[in-house]
Amino acid sequence: VSEDNGYIDWNSVKSAGYRFGVIRAGSGETSDQLFYVNMENAKAAGIYCAAYWQAQSTTEEGMKKEAEAFHSIIKDYSYEYPIYLDLTSPAIADAGLTKEEYSQLITAFCSYFEGMRYYIGVRADESFLSNCLGDDVFAAYDVYLVNSGDKPTFKNKYGIWQHGQESVQGVLGNTDVAYCYRVYPSVMSYYGLNG
């Protein structure tokens, strides 16, 4: 979810059977105006939380700045699910970089968090993951796969599959929905990750 969804009734979301929310913290140089409201209300409702940052930069220096901006927003919360570098913006997805160049951008962003004991992954659509990223990225980072509709054919492992949009009680309009295949809260607790 993001500020695009407006104010969310997280108690209704939980009553409808949803267990976790992936909340956008910002994009490029801009923070999401409802991030703090979403985090506070989701946690109060007992929803497990993840956060993501929709990257816009195509330089390593720019990615480091975006990582710093992401951290400044999320640092006061703990997360039961991973935090994610989102690569779905056309500024990234249509940049036409090589696999090596994309790998360098991802490493520049994600390595910022690793020393601080964050569990960070990458979020992107199936085509971009399959055609633009190399196996080194999948060996290093968890994957949040965006592929609406059919069962993915993505050959590497992924922890979350965003399979489409639905009307969810407590959220105006349709919102993205996903399946999770890993018991992330136990991982975070056991290894002392994500706050």
GROMACS .gro file of C-alpha atoms in nm:
model
  195
    1VAL     CA    1   0.000   0.000   0.000
    2SER     CA    2   0.096   0.366  -0.031
    3GLU     CA    3  -0.049   0.713   0.005
    4ASP     CA    4  -0.232   0.636  -0.322
    5ASN     CA    5  -0.465   0.411  -0.119
    6GLY     CA    6  -0.563   0.694   0.116
    7TYR     CA    7  -0.643   0.620   0.479
    8ILE     CA    8  -0.670   0.249   0.551
    9ASP     CA    9  -0.881   0.081   0.819
   10TRP     CA   10  -0.623  -0.178   0.922
   11ASN     CA   11  -0.856  -0.340   1.176
   12SER     CA   12  -1.094  -0.421   0.889
   13VAL     CA   13  -0.802  -0.548   0.681
   14LYS     CA   14  -0.708  -0.787   0.960
   15SER     CA   15  -1.070  -0.894   1.009
   16ALA     CA   16  -1.082  -0.979   0.639
   17GLY     CA   17  -0.801  -1.231   0.695
   18TYR     CA   18  -0.492  -1.043   0.578
   19ARG     CA   19  -0.182  -1.095   0.793
   20PHE     CA   20   0.082  -0.859   0.655
   21GLY     CA   21   0.114  -0.525   0.480
   22VAL     CA   22   0.395  -0.397   0.259
   23ILE     CA   23   0.401  -0.020   0.302
   24ARG     CA   24   0.575   0.227   0.071
   25ALA     CA   25   0.810   0.465   0.253
   26GLY     CA   26   0.883   0.679  -0.052
   27SER     CA   27   1.013   0.707  -0.405
   28GLY     CA   28   1.316   0.884  -0.547
   29GLU     CA   29   1.365   1.186  -0.322
   30THR     CA   30   1.007   1.199  -0.192
   31SER     CA   31   0.869   1.035   0.122
   32ASP     CA   32   0.523   0.878   0.125
   33GLN     CA   33   0.293   1.117   0.312
   34LEU     CA   34   0.097   0.838   0.484
   35PHE     CA   35   0.385   0.605   0.574
   36TYR     CA   36   0.386   0.688   0.945
   37VAL     CA   37   0.006   0.674   0.969
   38ASN     CA   38   0.003   0.338   0.792
   39MET     CA   39   0.278   0.197   1.013
   40GLU     CA   40   0.121   0.312   1.339
   41ASN     CA   41  -0.227   0.190   1.247
   42ALA     CA   42  -0.113  -0.140   1.097
   43LYS     CA   43   0.094  -0.223   1.405
   44ALA     CA   44  -0.191  -0.120   1.637
   45ALA     CA   45  -0.419  -0.361   1.448
   46GLY     CA   46  -0.166  -0.645   1.483
   47ILE     CA   47  -0.070  -0.657   1.116
   48TYR     CA   48   0.285  -0.770   1.039
   49CYS     CA   49   0.473  -0.504   0.842
   50ALA     CA   50   0.726  -0.469   0.563
   51ALA     CA   51   0.841  -0.149   0.395
   52TYR     CA   52   0.961  -0.067   0.045
   53TRP     CA   53   1.130   0.216  -0.140
   54GLN     CA   54   1.055   0.272  -0.509
   55ALA     CA   55   1.392   0.367  -0.654
   56GLN     CA   56   1.432   0.623  -0.932
   57SER     CA   57   1.808   0.669  -0.965
   58THR     CA   58   2.028   0.502  -1.226
   59THR     CA   59   2.360   0.595  -1.062
   60GLU     CA   60   2.532   0.431  -0.767
   61GLU     CA   61   2.566   0.766  -0.590
   62GLY     CA   62   2.197   0.836  -0.642
   63MET     CA   63   2.106   0.492  -0.508
   64LYS     CA   64   2.313   0.550  -0.195
   65LYS     CA   65   2.126   0.876  -0.136
   66GLU     CA   66   1.794   0.700  -0.183
   67ALA     CA   67   1.903   0.430   0.064
   68GLU     CA   68   1.984   0.701   0.319
   69ALA     CA   69   1.643   0.862   0.261
   70PHE     CA   70   1.470   0.523   0.303
   71HIS     CA   71   1.655   0.453   0.627
   72SER     CA   72   1.575   0.797   0.770
   73ILE     CA   73   1.205   0.716   0.731
   74ILE     CA   74   1.194   0.353   0.846
   75LYS     CA   75   1.456   0.356   1.124
   76ASP     CA   76   1.219   0.397   1.418
   77TYR     CA   77   1.017   0.082   1.349
   78SER     CA   78   1.074  -0.291   1.354
   79TYR     CA   79   0.960  -0.509   1.065
   80GLU     CA   80   0.837  -0.866   1.078
   81TYR     CA   81   0.881  -0.895   0.701
   82PRO     CA   82   1.173  -0.781   0.481
   83ILE     CA   83   1.233  -0.429   0.363
   84TYR     CA   84   1.249  -0.400  -0.015
   85LEU     CA   85   1.422  -0.207  -0.288
   86ASP     CA   86   1.142  -0.165  -0.542
   87LEU     CA   87   1.254  -0.170  -0.907
   88THR     CA   88   0.916  -0.122  -1.076
   89SER     CA   89   0.948   0.246  -1.169
   90PRO     CA   90   0.991   0.308  -1.545
   91ALA     CA   91   1.295   0.520  -1.453
   92ILE     CA   92   1.464   0.195  -1.350
   93ALA     CA   93   1.283  -0.072  -1.550
   94ASP     CA   94   1.319   0.112  -1.883
   95ALA     CA   95   1.673   0.242  -1.828
   96GLY     CA   96   1.822  -0.026  -2.053
   97LEU     CA   97   2.122  -0.097  -1.830
   98THR     CA   98   2.326  -0.416  -1.846
   99LYS     CA   99   2.286  -0.688  -1.584
  100GLU     CA  100   2.616  -0.579  -1.433
  101GLU     CA  101   2.505  -0.215  -1.411
  102TYR     CA  102   2.175  -0.312  -1.248
  103SER     CA  103   2.365  -0.535  -1.006
  104GLN     CA  104   2.589  -0.244  -0.908
  105LEU     CA  105   2.287  -0.021  -0.843
  106ILE     CA  106   2.119  -0.287  -0.629
  107THR     CA  107   2.438  -0.352  -0.432
  108ALA     CA  108   2.488   0.022  -0.376
  109PHE     CA  109   2.140   0.046  -0.224
  110CYS     CA  110   2.111  -0.283  -0.037
  111SER     CA  111   2.461  -0.293   0.113
  112TYR     CA  112   2.377   0.027   0.303
  113PHE     CA  113   2.136  -0.177   0.518
  114GLU     CA  114   2.326  -0.499   0.565
  115GLY     CA  115   2.562  -0.373   0.835
  116MET     CA  116   2.260  -0.250   1.031
  117ARG     CA  117   2.105  -0.599   1.042
  118TYR     CA  118   1.821  -0.535   0.802
  119TYR     CA  119   1.681  -0.819   0.594
  120ILE     CA  120   1.652  -0.655   0.254
  121GLY     CA  121   1.526  -0.788  -0.076
  122VAL     CA  122   1.435  -0.669  -0.424
  123ARG     CA  123   1.085  -0.616  -0.561
  124ALA     CA  124   1.027  -0.622  -0.937
  125ASP     CA  125   0.806  -0.768  -1.206
  126GLU     CA  126   0.878  -1.109  -1.351
  127SER     CA  127   1.001  -0.985  -1.689
  128PHE     CA  128   1.251  -0.744  -1.534
  129LEU     CA  129   1.376  -1.006  -1.287
  130SER     CA  130   1.418  -1.266  -1.561
  131ASN     CA  131   1.572  -1.044  -1.830
  132CYS     CA  132   1.762  -0.767  -1.651
  133LEU     CA  133   1.909  -0.918  -1.334
  134GLY     CA  134   2.177  -1.180  -1.293
  135ASP     CA  135   2.200  -1.480  -1.062
  136ASP     CA  136   2.436  -1.285  -0.832
  137VAL     CA  137   2.141  -1.067  -0.727
  138PHE     CA  138   1.921  -1.369  -0.649
  139ALA     CA  139   2.200  -1.534  -0.453
  140ALA     CA  140   2.239  -1.224  -0.237
  141TYR     CA  141   1.882  -1.098  -0.191
  142ASP     CA  142   1.533  -1.225  -0.134
  143VAL     CA  143   1.279  -1.162  -0.412
  144TYR     CA  144   0.931  -1.008  -0.403
  145LEU     CA  145   0.789  -1.114  -0.739
  146VAL     CA  146   0.529  -0.896  -0.911
  147ASN     CA  147   0.334  -1.099  -1.165
  148SER     CA  148  -0.041  -1.045  -1.184
  149GLY     CA  149  -0.245  -1.336  -1.307
  150ASP     CA  150  -0.088  -1.666  -1.407
  151LYS     CA  151   0.144  -1.869  -1.188
  152PRO     CA  152   0.496  -1.731  -1.236
  153THR     CA  153   0.750  -1.906  -1.453
  154PHE     CA  154   1.037  -1.722  -1.279
  155LYS     CA  155   1.311  -1.986  -1.233
  156ASN     CA  156   1.466  -1.852  -0.911
  157LYS     CA  157   1.328  -1.859  -0.558
  158TYR     CA  158   1.098  -1.588  -0.430
  159GLY     CA  159   0.947  -1.526  -0.088
  160ILE     CA  160   0.645  -1.320  -0.188
  161TRP     CA  161   0.435  -1.335  -0.504
  162GLN     CA  162   0.213  -1.035  -0.577
  163HIS     CA  163  -0.051  -1.208  -0.787
  164GLY     CA  164  -0.294  -0.926  -0.862
  165GLN     CA  165  -0.531  -0.666  -0.727
  166GLU     CA  166  -0.847  -0.718  -0.525
  167SER     CA  167  -1.102  -0.525  -0.330
  168VAL     CA  168  -0.990  -0.554   0.032
  169GLN     CA  169  -1.215  -0.465   0.322
  170GLY     CA  170  -1.081  -0.146   0.484
  171VAL     CA  171  -0.910  -0.017   0.168
  172LEU     CA  172  -1.079   0.212  -0.083
  173GLY     CA  173  -1.068   0.076  -0.437
  174ASN     CA  174  -0.852  -0.218  -0.536
  175THR     CA  175  -0.511  -0.284  -0.388
  176ASP     CA  176  -0.223  -0.522  -0.458
  177VAL     CA  177  -0.247  -0.862  -0.291
  178ALA     CA  178   0.022  -1.126  -0.247
  179TYR     CA  179   0.102  -1.472  -0.120
  180CYS     CA  180   0.393  -1.526   0.116
  181TYR     CA  181   0.591  -1.852   0.112
  182ARG     CA  182   0.826  -1.795   0.406
  183VAL     CA  183   0.769  -1.755   0.778
  184TYR     CA  184   0.943  -1.419   0.792
  185PRO     CA  185   0.841  -1.319   1.147
  186SER     CA  186   1.021  -1.626   1.284
  187VAL     CA  187   1.331  -1.551   1.072
  188MET     CA  188   1.345  -1.190   1.192
  189SER     CA  189   1.299  -1.292   1.555
  190TYR     CA  190   1.550  -1.578   1.549
  191TYR     CA  191   1.827  -1.378   1.382
  192GLY     CA  192   1.746  -1.042   1.544
  193LEU     CA  193   1.686  -0.866   1.212
  194ASN     CA  194   1.484  -0.559   1.107
  195GLY     CA  195   1.474  -0.394   1.447
   0.00000   0.00000   0.00000
